[in-house]
PDB file of N, CA and C in Angstrom:
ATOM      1  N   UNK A   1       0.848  -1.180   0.000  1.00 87.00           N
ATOM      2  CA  UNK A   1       0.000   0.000   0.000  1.00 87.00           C
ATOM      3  C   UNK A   1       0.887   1.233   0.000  1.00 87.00           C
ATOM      4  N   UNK A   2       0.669   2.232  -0.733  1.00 90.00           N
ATOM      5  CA  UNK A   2       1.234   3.409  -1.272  1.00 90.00           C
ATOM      6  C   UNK A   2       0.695   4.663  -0.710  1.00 90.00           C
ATOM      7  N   UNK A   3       0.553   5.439   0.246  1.00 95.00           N
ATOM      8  CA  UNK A   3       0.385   6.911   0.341  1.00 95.00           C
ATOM      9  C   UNK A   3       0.889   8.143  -0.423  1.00 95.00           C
ATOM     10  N   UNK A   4       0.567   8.762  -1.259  1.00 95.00           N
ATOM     11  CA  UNK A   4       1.103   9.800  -1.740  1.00 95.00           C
ATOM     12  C   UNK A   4       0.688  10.906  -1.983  1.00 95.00           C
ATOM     13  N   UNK A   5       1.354  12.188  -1.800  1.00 96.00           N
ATOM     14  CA  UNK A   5       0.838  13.577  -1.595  1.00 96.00           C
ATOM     15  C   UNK A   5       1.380  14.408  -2.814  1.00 96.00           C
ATOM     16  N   UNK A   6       0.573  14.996  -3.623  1.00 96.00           N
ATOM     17  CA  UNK A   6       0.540  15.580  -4.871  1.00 96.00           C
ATOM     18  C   UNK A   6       0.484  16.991  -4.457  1.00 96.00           C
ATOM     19  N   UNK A   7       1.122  18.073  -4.314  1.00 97.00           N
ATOM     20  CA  UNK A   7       1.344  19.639  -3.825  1.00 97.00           C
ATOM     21  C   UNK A   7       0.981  19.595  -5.450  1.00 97.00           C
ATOM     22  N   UNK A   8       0.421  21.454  -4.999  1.00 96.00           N
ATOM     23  CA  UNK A   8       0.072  21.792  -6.699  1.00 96.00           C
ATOM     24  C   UNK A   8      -0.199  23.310  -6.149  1.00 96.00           C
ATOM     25  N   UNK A   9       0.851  24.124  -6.771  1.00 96.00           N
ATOM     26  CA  UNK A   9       0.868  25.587  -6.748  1.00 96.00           C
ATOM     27  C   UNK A   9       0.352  26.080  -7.593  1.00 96.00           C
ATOM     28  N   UNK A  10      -0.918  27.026  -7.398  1.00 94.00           N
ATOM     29  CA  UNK A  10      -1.678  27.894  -8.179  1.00 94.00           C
ATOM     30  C   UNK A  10      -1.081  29.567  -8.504  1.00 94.00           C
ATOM     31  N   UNK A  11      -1.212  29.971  -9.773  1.00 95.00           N
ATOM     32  CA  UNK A  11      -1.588  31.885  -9.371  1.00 95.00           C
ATOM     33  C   UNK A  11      -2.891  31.795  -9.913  1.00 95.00           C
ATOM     34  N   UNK A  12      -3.771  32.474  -9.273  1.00 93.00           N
ATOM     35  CA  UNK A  12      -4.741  32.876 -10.077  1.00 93.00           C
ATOM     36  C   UNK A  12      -5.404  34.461 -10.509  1.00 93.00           C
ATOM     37  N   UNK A  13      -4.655  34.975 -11.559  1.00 92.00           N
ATOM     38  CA  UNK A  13      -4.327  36.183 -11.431  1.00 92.00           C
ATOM     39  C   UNK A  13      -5.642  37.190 -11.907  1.00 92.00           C
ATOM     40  N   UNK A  14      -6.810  36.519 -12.360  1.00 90.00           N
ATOM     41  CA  UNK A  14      -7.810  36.948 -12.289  1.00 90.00           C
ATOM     42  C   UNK A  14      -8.739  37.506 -10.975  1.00 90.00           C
ATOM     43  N   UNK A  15      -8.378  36.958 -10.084  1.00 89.00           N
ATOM     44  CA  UNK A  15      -8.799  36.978  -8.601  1.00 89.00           C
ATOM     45  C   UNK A  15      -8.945  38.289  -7.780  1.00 89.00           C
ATOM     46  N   UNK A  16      -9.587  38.955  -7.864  1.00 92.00           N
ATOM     47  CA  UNK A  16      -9.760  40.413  -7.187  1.00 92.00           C
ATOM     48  C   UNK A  16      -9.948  40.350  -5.491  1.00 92.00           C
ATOM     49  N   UNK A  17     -10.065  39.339  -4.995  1.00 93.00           N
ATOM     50  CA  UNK A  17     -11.172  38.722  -3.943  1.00 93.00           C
ATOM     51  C   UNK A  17     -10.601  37.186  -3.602  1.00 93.00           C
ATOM     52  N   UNK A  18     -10.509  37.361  -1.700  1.00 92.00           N
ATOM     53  CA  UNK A  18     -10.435  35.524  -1.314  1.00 92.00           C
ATOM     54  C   UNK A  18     -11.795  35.107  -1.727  1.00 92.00           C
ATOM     55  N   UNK A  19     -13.579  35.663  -2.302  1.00 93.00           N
ATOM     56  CA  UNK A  19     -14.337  35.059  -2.989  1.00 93.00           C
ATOM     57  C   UNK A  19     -13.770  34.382  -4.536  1.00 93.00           C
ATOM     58  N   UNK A  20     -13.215  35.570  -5.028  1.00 91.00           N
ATOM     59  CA  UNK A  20     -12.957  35.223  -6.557  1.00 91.00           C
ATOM     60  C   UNK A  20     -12.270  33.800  -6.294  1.00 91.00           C
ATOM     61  N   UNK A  21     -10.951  33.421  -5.240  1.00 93.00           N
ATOM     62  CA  UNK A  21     -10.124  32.989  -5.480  1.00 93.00           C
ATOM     63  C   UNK A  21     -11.106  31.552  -5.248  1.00 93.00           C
ATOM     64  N   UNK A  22     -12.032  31.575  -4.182  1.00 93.00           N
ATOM     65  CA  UNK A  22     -12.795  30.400  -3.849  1.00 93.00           C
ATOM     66  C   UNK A  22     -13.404  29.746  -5.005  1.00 93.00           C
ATOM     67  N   UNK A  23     -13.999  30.559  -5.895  1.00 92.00           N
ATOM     68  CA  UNK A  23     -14.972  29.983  -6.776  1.00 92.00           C
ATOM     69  C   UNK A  23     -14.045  29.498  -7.744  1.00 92.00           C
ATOM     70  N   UNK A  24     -12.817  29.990  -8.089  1.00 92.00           N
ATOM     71  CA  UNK A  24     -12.027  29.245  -8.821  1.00 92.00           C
ATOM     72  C   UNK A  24     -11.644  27.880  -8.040  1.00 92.00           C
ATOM     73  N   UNK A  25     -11.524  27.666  -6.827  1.00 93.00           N
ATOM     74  CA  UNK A  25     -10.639  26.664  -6.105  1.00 93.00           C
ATOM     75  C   UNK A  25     -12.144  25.426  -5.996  1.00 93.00           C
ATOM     76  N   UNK A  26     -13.157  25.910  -6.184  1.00 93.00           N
ATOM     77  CA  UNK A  26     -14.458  25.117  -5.785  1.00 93.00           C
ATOM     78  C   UNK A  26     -14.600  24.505  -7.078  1.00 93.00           C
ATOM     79  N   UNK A  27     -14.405  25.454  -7.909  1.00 91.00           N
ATOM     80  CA  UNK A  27     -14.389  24.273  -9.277  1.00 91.00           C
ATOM     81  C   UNK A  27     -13.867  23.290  -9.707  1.00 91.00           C
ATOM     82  N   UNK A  28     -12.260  24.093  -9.175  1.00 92.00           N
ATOM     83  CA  UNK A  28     -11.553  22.567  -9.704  1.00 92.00           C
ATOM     84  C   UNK A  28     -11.330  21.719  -8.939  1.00 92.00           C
ATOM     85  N   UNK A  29     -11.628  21.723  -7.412  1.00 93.00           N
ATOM     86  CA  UNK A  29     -12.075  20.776  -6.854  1.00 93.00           C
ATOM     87  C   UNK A  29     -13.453  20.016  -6.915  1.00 93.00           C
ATOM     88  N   UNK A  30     -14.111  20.175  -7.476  1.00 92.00           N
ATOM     89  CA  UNK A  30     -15.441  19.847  -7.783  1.00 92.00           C
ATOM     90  C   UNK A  30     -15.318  18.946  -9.537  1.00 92.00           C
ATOM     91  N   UNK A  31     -14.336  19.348  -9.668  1.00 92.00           N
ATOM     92  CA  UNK A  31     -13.860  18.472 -11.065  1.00 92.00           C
ATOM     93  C   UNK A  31     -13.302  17.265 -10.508  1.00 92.00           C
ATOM     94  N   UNK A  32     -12.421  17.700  -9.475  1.00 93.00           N
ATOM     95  CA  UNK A  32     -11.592  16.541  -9.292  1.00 93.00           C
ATOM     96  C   UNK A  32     -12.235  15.112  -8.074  1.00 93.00           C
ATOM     97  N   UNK A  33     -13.352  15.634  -8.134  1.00 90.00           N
ATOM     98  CA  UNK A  33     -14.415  14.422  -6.889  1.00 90.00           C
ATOM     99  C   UNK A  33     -14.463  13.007  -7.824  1.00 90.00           C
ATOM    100  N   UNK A  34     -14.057  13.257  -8.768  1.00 90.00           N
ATOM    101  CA  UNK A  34     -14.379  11.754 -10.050  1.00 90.00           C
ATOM    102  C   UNK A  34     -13.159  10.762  -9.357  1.00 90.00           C
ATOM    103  N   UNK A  35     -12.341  11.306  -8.995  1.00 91.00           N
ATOM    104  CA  UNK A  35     -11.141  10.291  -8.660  1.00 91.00           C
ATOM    105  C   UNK A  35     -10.701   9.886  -7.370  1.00 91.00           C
ATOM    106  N   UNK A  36      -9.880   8.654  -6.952  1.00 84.00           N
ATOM    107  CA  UNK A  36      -9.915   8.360  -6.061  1.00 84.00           C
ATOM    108  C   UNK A  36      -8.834   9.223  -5.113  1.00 84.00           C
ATOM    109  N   UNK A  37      -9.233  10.100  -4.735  1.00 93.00           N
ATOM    110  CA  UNK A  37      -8.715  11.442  -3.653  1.00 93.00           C
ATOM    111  C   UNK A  37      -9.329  12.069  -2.691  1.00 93.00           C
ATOM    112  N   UNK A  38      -8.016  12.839  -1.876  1.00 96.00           N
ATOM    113  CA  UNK A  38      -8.618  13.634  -0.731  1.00 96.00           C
ATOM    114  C   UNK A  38      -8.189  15.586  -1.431  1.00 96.00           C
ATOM    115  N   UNK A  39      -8.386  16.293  -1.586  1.00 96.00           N
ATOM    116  CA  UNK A  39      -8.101  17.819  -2.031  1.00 96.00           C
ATOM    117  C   UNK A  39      -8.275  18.702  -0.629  1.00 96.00           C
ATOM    118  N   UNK A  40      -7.486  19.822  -0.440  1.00 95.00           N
ATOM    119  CA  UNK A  40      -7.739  20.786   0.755  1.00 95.00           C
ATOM    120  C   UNK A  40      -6.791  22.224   0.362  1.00 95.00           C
ATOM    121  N   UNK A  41      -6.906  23.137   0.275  1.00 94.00           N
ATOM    122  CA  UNK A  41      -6.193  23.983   0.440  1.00 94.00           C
ATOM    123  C   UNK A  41      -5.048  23.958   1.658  1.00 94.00           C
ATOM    124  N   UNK A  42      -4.027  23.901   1.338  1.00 94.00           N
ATOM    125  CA  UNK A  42      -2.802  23.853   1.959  1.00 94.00           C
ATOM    126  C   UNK A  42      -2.209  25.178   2.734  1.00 94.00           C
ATOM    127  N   UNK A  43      -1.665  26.057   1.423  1.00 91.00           N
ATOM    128  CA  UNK A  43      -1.025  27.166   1.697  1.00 91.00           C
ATOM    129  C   UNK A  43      -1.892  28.101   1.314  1.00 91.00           C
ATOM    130  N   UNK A  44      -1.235  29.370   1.571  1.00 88.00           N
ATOM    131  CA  UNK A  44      -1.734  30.442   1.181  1.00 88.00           C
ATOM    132  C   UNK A  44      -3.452  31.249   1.291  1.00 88.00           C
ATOM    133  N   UNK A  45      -3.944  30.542   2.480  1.00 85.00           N
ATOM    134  CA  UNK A  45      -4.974  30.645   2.760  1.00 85.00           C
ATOM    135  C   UNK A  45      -5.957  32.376   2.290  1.00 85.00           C
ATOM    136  N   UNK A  46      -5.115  32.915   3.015  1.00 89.00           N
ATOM    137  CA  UNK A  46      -5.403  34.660   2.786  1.00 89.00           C
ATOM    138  C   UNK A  46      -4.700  35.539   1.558  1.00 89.00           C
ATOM    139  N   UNK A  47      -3.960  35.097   0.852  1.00 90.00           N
ATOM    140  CA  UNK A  47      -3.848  35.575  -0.327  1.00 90.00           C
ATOM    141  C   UNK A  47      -4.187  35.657  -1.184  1.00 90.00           C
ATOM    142  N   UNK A  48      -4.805  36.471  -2.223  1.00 89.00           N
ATOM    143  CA  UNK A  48      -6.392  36.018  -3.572  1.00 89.00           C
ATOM    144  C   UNK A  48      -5.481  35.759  -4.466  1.00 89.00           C
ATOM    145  N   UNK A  49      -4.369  35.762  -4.877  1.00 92.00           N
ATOM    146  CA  UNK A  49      -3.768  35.337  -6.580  1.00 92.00           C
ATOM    147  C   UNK A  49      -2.997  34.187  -6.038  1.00 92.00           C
ATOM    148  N   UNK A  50      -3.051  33.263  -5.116  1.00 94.00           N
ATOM    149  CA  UNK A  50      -1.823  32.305  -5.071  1.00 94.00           C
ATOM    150  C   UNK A  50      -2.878  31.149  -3.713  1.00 94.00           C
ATOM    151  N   UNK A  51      -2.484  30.053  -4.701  1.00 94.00           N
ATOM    152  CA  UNK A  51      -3.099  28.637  -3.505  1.00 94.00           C
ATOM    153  C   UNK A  51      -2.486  27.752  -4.257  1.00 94.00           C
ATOM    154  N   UNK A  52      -2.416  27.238  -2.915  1.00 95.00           N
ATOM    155  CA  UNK A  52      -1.234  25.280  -2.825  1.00 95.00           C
ATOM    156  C   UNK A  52      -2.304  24.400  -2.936  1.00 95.00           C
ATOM    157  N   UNK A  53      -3.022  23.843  -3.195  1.00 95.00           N
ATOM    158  CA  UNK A  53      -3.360  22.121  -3.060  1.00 95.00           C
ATOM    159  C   UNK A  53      -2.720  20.877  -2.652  1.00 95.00           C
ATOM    160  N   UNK A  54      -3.305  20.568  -1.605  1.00 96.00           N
ATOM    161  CA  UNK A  54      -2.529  19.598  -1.367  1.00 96.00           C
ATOM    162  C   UNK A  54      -3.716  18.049  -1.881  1.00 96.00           C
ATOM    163  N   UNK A  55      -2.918  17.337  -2.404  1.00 96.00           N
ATOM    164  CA  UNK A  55      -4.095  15.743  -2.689  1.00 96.00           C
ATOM    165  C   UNK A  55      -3.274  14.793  -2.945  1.00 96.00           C
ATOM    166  N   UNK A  56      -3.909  13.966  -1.940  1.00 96.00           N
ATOM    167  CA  UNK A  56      -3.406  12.532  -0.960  1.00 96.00           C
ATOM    168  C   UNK A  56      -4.409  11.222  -1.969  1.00 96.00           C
ATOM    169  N   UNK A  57      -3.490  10.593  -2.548  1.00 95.00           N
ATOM    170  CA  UNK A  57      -4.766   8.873  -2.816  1.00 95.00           C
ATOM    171  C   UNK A  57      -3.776   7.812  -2.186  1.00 95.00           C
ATOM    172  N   UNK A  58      -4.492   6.869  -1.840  1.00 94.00           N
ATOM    173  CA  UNK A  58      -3.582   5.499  -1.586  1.00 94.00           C
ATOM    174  C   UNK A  58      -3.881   4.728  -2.750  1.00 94.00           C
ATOM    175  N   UNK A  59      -2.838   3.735  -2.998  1.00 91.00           N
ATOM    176  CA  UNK A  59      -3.217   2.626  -3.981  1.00 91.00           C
ATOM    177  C   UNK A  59      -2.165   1.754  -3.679  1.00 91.00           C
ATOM    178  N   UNK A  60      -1.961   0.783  -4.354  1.00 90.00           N
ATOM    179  CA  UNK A  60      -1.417  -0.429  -4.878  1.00 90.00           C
ATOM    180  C   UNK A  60      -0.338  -0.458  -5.113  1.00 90.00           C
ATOM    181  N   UNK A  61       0.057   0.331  -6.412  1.00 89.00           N
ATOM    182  CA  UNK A  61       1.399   0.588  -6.883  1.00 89.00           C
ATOM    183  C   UNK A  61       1.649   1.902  -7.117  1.00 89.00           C
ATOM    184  N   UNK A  62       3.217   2.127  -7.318  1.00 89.00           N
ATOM    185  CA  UNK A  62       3.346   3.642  -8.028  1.00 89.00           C
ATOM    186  C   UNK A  62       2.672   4.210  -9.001  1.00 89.00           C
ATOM    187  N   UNK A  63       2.890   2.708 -10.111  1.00 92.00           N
ATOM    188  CA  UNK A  63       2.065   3.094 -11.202  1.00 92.00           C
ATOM    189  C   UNK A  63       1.018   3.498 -11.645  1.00 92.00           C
ATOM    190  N   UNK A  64       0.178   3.252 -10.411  1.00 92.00           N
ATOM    191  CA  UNK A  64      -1.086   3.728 -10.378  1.00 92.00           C
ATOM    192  C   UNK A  64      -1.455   5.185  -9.713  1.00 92.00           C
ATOM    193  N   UNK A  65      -0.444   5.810  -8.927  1.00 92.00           N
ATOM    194  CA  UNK A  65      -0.315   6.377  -7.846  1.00 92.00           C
ATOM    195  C   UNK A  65       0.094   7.345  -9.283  1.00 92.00           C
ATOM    196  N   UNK A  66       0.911   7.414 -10.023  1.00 93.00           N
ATOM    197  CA  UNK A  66       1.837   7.839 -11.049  1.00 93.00           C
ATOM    198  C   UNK A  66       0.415   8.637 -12.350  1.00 93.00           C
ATOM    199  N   UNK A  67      -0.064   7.685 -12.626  1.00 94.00           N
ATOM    200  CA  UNK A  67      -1.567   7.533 -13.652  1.00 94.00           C
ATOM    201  C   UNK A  67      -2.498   8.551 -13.077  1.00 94.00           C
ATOM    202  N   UNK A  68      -3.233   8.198 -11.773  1.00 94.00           N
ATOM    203  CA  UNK A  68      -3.711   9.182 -11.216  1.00 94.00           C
ATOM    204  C   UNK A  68      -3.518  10.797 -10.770  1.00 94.00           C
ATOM    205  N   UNK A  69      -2.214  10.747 -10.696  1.00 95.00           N
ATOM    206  CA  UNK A  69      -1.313  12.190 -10.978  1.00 95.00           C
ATOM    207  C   UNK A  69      -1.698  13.052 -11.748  1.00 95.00           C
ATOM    208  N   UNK A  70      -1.442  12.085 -12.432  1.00 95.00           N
ATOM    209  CA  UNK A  70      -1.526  12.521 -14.093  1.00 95.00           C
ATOM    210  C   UNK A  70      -2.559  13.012 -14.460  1.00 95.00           C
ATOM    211  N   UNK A  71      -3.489  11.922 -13.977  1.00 95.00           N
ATOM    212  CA  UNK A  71      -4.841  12.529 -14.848  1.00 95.00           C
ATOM    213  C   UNK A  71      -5.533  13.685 -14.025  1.00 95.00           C
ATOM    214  N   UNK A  72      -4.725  13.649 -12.622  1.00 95.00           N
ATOM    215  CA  UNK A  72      -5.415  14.964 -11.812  1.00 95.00           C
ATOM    216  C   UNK A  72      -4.945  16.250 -12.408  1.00 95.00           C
ATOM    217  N   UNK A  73      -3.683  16.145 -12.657  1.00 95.00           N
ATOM    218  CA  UNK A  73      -2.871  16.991 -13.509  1.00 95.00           C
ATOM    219  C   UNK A  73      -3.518  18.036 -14.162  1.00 95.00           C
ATOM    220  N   UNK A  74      -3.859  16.573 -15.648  1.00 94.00           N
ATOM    221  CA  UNK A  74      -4.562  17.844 -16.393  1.00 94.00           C
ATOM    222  C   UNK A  74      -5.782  17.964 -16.627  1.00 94.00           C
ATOM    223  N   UNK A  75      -6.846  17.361 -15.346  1.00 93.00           N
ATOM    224  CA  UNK A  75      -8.223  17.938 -15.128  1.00 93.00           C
ATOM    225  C   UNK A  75      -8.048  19.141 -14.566  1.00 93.00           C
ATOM    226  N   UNK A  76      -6.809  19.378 -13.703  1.00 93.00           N
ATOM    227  CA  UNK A  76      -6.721  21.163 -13.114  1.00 93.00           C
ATOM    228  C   UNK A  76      -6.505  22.152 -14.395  1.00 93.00           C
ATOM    229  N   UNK A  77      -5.391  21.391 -14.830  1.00 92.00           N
ATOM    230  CA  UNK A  77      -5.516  22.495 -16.268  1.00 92.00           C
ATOM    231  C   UNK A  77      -6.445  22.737 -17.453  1.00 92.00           C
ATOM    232  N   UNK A  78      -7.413  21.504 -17.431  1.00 89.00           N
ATOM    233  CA  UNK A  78      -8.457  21.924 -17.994  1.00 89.00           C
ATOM    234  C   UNK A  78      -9.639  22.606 -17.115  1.00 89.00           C
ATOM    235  N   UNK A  79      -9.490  22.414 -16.052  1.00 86.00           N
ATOM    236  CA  UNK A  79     -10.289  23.632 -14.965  1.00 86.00           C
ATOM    237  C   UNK A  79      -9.775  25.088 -15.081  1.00 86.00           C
ATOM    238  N   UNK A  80      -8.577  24.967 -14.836  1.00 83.00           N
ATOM    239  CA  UNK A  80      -8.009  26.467 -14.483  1.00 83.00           C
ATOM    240  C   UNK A  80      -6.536  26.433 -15.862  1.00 83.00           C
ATOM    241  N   UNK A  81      -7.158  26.488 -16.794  1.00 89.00           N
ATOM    242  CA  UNK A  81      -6.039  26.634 -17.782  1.00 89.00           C
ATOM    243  C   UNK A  81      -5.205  28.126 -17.282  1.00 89.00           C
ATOM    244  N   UNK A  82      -3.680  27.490 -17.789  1.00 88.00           N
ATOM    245  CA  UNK A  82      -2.563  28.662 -17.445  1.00 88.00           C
ATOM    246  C   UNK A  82      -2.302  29.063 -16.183  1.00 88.00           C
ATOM    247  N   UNK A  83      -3.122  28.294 -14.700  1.00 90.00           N
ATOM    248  CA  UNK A  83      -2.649  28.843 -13.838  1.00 90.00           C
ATOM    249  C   UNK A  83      -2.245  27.762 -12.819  1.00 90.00           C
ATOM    250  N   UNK A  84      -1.787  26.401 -13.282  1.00 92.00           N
ATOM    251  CA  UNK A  84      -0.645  25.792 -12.517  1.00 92.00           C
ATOM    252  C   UNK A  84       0.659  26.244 -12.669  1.00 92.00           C
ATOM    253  N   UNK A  85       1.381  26.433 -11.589  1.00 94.00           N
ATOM    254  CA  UNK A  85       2.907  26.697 -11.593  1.00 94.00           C
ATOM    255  C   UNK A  85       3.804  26.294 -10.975  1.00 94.00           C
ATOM    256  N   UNK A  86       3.395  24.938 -10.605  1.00 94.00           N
ATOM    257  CA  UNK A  86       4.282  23.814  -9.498  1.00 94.00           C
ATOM    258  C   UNK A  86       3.491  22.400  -9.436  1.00 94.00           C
ATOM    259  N   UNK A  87       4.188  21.458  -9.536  1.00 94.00           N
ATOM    260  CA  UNK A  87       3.070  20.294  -8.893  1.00 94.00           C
ATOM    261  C   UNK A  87       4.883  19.456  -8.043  1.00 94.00           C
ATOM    262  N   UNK A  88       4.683  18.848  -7.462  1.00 94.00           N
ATOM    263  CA  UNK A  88       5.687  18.146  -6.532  1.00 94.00           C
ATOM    264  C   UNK A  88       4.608  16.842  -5.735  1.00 94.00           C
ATOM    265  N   UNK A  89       5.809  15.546  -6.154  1.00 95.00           N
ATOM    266  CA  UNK A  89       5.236  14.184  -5.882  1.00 95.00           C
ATOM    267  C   UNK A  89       5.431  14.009  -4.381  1.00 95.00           C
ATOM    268  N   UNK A  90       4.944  13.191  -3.544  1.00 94.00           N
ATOM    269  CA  UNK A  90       5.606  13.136  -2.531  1.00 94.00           C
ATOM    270  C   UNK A  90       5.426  11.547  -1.629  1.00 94.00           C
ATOM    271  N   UNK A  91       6.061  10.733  -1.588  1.00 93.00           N
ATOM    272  CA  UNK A  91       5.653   9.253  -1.255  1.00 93.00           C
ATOM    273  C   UNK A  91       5.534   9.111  -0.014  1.00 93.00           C
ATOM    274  N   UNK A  92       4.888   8.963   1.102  1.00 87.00           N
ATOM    275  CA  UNK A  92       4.787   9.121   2.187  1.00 87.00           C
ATOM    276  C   UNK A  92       5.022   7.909   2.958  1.00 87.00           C
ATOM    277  N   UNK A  93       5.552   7.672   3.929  1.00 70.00           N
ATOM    278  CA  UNK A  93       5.807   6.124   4.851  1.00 70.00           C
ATOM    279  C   UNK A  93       5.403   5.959   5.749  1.00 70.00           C
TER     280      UNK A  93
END
């Protein structure tokens, strides 16, 4: 069994507002409920152009752990095109 933590640095430079920044962060978490994950805002709680994601799945193998990444990947960028600017793997023990 595999734990792993997927960080994912946002700007979102449209964001006038910690509302604006929510309704962007509600979406693409609301995209990402299809898969087997946990999502939470991490960092940057009070800042409107900048949020961390943090998202945790367990599985089986890397490879799967690896796949799922992936495809979380680029459901964010098809949520929030142009405003990922970090993602970092992280295997947990």
């Amino acid at each position: 069994m595999l734990v792993a933590l997927l960080s994912v640095a946002l700007h979102i430079p449209e964001a006038r507002s910690l509302k604006d920044k929510r309704m962007v962060l509600r979406s693409v978490k609301d995209r990402l409920k299809k898969f087997n994950i946990a999502v939470a805002e991490v960092e940057h709680q009070d800042l409107w152009q900048r949020a961390e994601l943090g998202i945790v799945t367990v599985a089986t193998s890397g490879e799967l752990v690896d796949r799922t990444f992936a495809s979380v990947v680029d459901e964010i960028e098809r949520a929030a095109p142009g405003m990922l600017t970090h993602t970092d793997v992280e295997y947990l023990t």
